[in-house]
Short mmCIF file of N, CA and C in Angstrom, two decimals:
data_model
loop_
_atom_site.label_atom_id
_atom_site.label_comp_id
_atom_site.label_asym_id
_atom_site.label_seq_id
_atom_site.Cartn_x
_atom_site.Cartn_y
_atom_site.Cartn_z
N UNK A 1 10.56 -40.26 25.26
CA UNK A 1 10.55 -38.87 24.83
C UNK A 1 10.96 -38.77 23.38
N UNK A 2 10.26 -37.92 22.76
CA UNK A 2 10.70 -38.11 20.91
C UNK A 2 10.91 -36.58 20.70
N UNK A 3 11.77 -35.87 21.92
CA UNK A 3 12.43 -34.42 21.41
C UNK A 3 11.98 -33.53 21.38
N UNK A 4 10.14 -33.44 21.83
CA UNK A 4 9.99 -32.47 21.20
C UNK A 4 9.11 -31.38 22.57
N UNK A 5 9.95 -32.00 24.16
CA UNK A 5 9.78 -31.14 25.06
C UNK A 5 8.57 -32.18 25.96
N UNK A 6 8.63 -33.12 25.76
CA UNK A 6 7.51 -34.33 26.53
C UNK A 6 6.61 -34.06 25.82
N UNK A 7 5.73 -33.03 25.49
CA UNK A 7 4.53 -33.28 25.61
C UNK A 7 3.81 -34.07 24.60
N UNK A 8 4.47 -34.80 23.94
CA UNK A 8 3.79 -36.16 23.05
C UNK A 8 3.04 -35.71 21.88
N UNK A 9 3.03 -34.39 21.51
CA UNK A 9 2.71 -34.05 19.87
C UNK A 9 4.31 -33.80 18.77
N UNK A 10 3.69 -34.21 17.84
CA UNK A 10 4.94 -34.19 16.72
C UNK A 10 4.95 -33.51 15.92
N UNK A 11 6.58 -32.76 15.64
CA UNK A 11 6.00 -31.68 14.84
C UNK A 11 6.34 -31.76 13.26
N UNK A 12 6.26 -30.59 12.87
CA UNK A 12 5.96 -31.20 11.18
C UNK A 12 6.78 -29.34 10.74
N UNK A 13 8.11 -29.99 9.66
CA UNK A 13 8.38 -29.05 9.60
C UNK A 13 7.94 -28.91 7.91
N UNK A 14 7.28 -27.23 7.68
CA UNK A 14 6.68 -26.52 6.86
C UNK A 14 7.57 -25.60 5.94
N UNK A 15 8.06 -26.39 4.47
CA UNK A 15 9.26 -25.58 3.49
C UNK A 15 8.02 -24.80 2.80
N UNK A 16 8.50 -23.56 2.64
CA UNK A 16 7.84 -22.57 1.59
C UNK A 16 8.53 -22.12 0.46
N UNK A 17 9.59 -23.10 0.15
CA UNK A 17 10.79 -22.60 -0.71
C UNK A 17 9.74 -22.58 -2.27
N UNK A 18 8.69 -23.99 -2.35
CA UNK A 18 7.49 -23.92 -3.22
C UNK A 18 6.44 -22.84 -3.34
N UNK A 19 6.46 -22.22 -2.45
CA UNK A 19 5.42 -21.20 -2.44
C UNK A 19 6.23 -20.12 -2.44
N UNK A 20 7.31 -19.93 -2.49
CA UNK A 20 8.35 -18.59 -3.08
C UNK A 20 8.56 -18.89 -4.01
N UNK A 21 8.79 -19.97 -5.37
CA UNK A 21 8.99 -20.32 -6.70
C UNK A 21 7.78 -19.81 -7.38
N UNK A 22 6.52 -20.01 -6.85
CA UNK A 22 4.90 -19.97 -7.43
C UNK A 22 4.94 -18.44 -7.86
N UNK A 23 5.23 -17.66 -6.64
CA UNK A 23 4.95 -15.98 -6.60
C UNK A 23 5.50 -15.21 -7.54
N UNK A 24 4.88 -14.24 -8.79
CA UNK A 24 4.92 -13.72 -9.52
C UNK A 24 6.22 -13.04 -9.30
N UNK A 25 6.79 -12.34 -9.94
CA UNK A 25 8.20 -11.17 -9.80
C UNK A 25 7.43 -9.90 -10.08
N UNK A 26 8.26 -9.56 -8.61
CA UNK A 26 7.89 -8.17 -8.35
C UNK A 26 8.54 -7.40 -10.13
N UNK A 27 7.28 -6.17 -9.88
CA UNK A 27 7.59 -5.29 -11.00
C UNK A 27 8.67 -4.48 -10.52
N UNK A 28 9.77 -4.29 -11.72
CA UNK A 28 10.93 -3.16 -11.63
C UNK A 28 10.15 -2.10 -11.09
N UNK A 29 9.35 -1.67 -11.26
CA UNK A 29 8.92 0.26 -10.30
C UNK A 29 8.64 0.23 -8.90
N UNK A 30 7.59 -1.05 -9.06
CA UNK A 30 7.73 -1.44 -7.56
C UNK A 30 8.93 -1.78 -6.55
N UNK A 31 9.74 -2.68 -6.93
CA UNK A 31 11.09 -2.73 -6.63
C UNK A 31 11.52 -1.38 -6.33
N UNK A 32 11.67 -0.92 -7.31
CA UNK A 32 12.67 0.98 -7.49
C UNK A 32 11.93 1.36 -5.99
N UNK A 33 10.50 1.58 -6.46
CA UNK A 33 10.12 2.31 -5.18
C UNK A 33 9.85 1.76 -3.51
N UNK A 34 9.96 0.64 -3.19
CA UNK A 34 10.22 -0.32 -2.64
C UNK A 34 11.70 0.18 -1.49
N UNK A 35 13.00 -0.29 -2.65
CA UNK A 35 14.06 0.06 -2.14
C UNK A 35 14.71 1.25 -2.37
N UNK A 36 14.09 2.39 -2.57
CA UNK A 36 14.31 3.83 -2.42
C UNK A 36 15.22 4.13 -3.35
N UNK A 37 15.68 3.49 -5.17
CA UNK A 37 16.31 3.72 -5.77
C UNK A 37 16.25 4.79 -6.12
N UNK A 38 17.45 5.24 -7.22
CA UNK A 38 16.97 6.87 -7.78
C UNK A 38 15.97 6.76 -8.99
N UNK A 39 15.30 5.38 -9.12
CA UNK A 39 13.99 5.37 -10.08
C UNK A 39 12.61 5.69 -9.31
N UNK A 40 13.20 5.08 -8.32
CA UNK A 40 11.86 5.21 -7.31
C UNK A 40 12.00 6.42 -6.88
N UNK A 41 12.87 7.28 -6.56
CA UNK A 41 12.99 8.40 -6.34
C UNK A 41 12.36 9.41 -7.03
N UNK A 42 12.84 9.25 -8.36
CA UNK A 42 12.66 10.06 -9.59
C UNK A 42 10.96 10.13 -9.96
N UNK A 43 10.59 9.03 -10.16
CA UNK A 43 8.92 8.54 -9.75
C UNK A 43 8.20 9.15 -8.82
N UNK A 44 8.34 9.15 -7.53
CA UNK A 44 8.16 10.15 -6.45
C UNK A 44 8.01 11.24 -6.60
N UNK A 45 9.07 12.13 -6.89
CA UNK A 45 8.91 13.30 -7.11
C UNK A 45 8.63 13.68 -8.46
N UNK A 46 8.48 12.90 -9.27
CA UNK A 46 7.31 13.08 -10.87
C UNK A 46 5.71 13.43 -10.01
N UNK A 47 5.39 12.60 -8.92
CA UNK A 47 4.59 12.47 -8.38
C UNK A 47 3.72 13.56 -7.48
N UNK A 48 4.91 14.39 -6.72
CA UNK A 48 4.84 15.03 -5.95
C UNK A 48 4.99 17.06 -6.87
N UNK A 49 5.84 16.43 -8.15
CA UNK A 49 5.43 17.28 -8.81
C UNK A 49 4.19 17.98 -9.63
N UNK A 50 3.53 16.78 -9.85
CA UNK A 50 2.29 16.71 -10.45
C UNK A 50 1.39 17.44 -9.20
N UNK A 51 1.19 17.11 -8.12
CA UNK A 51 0.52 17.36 -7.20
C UNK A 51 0.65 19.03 -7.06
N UNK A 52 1.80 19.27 -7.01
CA UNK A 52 2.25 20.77 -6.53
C UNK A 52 1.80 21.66 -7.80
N UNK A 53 1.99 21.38 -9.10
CA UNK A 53 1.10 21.93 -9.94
C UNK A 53 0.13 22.18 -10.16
N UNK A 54 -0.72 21.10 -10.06
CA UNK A 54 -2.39 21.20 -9.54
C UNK A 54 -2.53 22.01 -8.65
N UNK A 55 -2.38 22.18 -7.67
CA UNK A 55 -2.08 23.13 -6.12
C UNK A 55 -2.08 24.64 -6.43
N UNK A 56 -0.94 24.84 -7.18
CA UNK A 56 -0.71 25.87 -7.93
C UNK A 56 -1.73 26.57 -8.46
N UNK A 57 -1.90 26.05 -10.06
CA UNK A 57 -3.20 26.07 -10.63
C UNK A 57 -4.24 26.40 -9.80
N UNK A 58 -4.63 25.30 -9.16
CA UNK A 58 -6.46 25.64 -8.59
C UNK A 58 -6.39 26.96 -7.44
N UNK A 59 -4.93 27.06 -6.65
CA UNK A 59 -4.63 28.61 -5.91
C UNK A 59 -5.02 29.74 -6.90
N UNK A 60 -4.19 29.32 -8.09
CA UNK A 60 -4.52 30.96 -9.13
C UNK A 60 -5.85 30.74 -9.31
N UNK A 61 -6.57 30.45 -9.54
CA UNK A 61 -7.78 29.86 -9.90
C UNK A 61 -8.86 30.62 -8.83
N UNK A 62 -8.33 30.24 -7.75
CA UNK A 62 -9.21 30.92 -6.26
C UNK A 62 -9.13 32.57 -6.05
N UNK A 63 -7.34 32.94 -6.27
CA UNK A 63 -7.14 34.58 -6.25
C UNK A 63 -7.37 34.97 -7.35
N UNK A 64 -7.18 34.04 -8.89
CA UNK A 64 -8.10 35.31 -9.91
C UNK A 64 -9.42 35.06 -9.47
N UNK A 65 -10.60 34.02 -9.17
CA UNK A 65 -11.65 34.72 -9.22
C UNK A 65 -12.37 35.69 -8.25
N UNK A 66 -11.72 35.16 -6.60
CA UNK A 66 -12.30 35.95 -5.88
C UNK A 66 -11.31 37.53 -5.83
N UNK A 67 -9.87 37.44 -6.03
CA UNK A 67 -9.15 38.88 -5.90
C UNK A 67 -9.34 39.60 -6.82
N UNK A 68 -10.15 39.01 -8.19
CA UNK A 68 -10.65 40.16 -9.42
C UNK A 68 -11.97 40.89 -8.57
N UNK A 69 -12.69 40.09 -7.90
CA UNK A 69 -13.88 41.06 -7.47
C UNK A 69 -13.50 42.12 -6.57
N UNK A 70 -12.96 42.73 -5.63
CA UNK A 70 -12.68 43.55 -5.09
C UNK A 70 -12.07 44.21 -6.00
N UNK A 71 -11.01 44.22 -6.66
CA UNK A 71 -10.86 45.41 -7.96
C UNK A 71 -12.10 45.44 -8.91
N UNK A 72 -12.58 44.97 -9.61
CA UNK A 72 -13.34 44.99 -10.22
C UNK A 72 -14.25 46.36 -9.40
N UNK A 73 -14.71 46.18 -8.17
CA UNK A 73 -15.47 47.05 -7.55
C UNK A 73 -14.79 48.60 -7.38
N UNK A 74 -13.41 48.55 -7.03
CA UNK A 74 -12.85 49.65 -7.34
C UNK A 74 -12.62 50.46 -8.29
N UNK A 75 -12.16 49.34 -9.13
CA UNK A 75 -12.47 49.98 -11.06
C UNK A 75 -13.81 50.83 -11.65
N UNK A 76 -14.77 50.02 -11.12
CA UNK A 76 -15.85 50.25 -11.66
C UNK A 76 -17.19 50.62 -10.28
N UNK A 77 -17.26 51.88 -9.50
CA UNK A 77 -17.43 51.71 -8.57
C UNK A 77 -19.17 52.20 -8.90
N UNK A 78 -19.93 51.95 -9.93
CA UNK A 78 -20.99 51.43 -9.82
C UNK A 78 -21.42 50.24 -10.76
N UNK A 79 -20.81 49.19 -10.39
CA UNK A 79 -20.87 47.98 -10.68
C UNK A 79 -21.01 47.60 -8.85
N UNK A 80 -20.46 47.91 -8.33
CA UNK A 80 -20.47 47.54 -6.57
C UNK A 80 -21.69 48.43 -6.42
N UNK A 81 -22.30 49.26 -7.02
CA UNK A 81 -23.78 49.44 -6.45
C UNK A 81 -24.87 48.94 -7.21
N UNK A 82 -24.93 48.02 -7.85
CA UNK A 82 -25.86 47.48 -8.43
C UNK A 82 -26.49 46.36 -7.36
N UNK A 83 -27.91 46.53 -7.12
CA UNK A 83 -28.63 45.55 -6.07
C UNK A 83 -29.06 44.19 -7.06
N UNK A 84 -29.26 42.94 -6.47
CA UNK A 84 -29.58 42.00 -7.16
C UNK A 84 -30.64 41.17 -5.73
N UNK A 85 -31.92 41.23 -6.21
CA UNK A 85 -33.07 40.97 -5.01
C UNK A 85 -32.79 41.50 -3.48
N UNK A 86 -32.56 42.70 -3.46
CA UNK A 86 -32.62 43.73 -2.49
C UNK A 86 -31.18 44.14 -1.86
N UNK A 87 -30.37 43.21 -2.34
CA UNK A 87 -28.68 42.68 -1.57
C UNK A 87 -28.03 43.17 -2.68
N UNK A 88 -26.83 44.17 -2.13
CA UNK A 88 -26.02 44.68 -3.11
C UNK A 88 -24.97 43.55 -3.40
N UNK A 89 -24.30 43.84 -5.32
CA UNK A 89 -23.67 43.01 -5.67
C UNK A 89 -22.22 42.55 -4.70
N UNK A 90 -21.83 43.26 -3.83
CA UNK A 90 -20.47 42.87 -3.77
C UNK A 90 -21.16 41.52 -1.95
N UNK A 91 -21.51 41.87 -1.69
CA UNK A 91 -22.30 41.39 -0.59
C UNK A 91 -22.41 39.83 -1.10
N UNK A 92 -23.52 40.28 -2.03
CA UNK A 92 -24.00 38.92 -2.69
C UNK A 92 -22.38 37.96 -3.57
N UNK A 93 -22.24 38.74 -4.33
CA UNK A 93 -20.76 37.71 -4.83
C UNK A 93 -19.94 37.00 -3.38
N UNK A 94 -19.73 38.10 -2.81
CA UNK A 94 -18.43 37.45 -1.87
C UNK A 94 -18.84 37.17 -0.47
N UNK A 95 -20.09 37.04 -0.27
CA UNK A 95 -20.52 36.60 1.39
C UNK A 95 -21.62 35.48 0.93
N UNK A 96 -22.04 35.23 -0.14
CA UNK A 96 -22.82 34.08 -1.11
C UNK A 96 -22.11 33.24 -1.45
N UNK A 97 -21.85 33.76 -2.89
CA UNK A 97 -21.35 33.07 -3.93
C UNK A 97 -20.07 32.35 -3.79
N UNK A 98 -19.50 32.64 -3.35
CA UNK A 98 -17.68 32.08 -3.12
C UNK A 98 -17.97 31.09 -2.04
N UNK A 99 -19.22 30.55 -1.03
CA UNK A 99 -18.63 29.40 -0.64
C UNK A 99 -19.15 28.39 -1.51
N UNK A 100 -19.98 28.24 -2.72
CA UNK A 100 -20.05 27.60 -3.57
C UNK A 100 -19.01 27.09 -4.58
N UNK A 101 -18.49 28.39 -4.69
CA UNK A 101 -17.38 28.75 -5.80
C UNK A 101 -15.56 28.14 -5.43
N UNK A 102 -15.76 28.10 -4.17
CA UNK A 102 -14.84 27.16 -2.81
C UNK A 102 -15.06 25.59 -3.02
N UNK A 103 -16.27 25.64 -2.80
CA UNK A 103 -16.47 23.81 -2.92
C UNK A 103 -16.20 23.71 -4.30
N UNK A 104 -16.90 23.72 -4.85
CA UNK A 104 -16.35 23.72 -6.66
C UNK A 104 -14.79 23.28 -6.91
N UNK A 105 -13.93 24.33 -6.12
CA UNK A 105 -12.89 24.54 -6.74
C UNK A 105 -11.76 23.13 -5.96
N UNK A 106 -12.53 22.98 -4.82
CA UNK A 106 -11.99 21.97 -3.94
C UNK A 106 -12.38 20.72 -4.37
N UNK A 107 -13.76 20.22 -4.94
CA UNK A 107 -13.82 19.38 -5.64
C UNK A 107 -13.28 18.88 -6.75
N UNK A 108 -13.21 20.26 -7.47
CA UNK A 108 -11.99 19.69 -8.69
C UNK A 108 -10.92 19.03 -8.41
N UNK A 109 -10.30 20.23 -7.40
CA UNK A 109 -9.27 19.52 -6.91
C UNK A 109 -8.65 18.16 -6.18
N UNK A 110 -9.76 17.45 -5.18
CA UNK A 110 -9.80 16.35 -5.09
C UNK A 110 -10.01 15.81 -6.72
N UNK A 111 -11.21 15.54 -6.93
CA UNK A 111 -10.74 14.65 -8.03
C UNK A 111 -9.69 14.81 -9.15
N UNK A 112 -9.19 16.17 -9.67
CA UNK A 112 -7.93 15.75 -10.38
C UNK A 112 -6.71 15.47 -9.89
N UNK A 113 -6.45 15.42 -8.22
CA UNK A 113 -5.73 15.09 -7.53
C UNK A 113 -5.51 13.31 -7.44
N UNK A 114 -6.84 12.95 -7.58
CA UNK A 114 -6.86 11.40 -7.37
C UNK A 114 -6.40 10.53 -8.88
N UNK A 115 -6.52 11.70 -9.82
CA UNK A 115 -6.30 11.33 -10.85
C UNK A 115 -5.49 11.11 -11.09
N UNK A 116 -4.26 11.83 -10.33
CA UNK A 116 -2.73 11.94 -10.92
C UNK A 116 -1.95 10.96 -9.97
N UNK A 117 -2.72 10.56 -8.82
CA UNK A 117 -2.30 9.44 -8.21
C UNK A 117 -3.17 7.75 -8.77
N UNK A 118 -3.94 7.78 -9.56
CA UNK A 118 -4.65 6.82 -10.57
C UNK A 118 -3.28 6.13 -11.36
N UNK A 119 -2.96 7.52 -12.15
CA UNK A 119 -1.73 8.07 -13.20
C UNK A 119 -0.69 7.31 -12.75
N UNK A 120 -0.42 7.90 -11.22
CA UNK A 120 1.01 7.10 -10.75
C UNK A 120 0.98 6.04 -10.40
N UNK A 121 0.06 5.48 -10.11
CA UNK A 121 -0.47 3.42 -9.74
C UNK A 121 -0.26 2.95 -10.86
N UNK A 122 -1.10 3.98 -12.06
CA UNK A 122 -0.92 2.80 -13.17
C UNK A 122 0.81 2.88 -13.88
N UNK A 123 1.42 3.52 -13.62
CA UNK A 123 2.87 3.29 -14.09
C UNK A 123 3.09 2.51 -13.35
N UNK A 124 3.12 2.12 -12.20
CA UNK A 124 3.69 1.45 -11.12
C UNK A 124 3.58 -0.01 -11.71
N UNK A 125 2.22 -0.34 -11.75
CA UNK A 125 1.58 -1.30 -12.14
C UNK A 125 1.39 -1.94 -13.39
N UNK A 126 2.05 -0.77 -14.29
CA UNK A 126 2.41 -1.31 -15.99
C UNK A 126 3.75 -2.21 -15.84
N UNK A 127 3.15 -3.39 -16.63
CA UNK A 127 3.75 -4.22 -16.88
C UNK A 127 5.54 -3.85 -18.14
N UNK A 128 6.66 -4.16 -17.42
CA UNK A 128 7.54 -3.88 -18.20
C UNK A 128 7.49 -4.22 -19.74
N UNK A 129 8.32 -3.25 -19.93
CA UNK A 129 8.04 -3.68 -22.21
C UNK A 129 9.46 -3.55 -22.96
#
């Protein structure tokens, strides 16, 4: 018997202490954010701030354009009777136009959303200086 439970294979023990010397060093941000420092913290909510601004923004964005049209029609209450190919204007703007004007605004928003998480990878990922 050579120890290793009868069954007559031998085993072979495997150091990785070489293949932990090889591996690059982790970046300080990664680290920070990693072990929940107050860099990584601070980073985070740089992050989460950015986001909530955008949010913001593209909301005002949605109630000025669609909450100006209903005043607008009150203000000016033959501007709301003007027909445009047989369909009166307020009809046509806001039972038409706004789910275009929706995607639009949601598209922006995805992509400048992805942007600001682009933004936050590449700090992450910048090399210290």
């Amino acid at each position: 018997m050579d120890g290793d439970g009868g069954t007559g294979t031998r085993r072979t023990r495997v150091v990785l202490g070489e293949a932990a010397l090889r591996r690059p060093a982790q970046d300080r941000a990664r680290s920070d954010l990693a072990e929940q420092t107050p860099v990584g913290e601070a980073l985070v909510k740089g992050l989460v701030r950015a986001q909530l601004a955008l949010a913001l923004r593209m909301a005002l964005v949605v109630v000025t354009g669609l909450g100006a049209l209903p005043l607008l029609f009150a203000v000016a209450p033959a501007v709301g009777e003007v027909k445009v190919l047989g369909i009166e204007l307020p009809w046509l703007l806001l039972g038409v136009l706004s789910f275009p004007f929706l995607a639009g605004v949601g598209w922006a928003y995805v992509r400048w959303a992805e942007r600001n998480e682009q933004d936050f990878i590449a700090v992450i990922r910048r090399p210290e200086q």
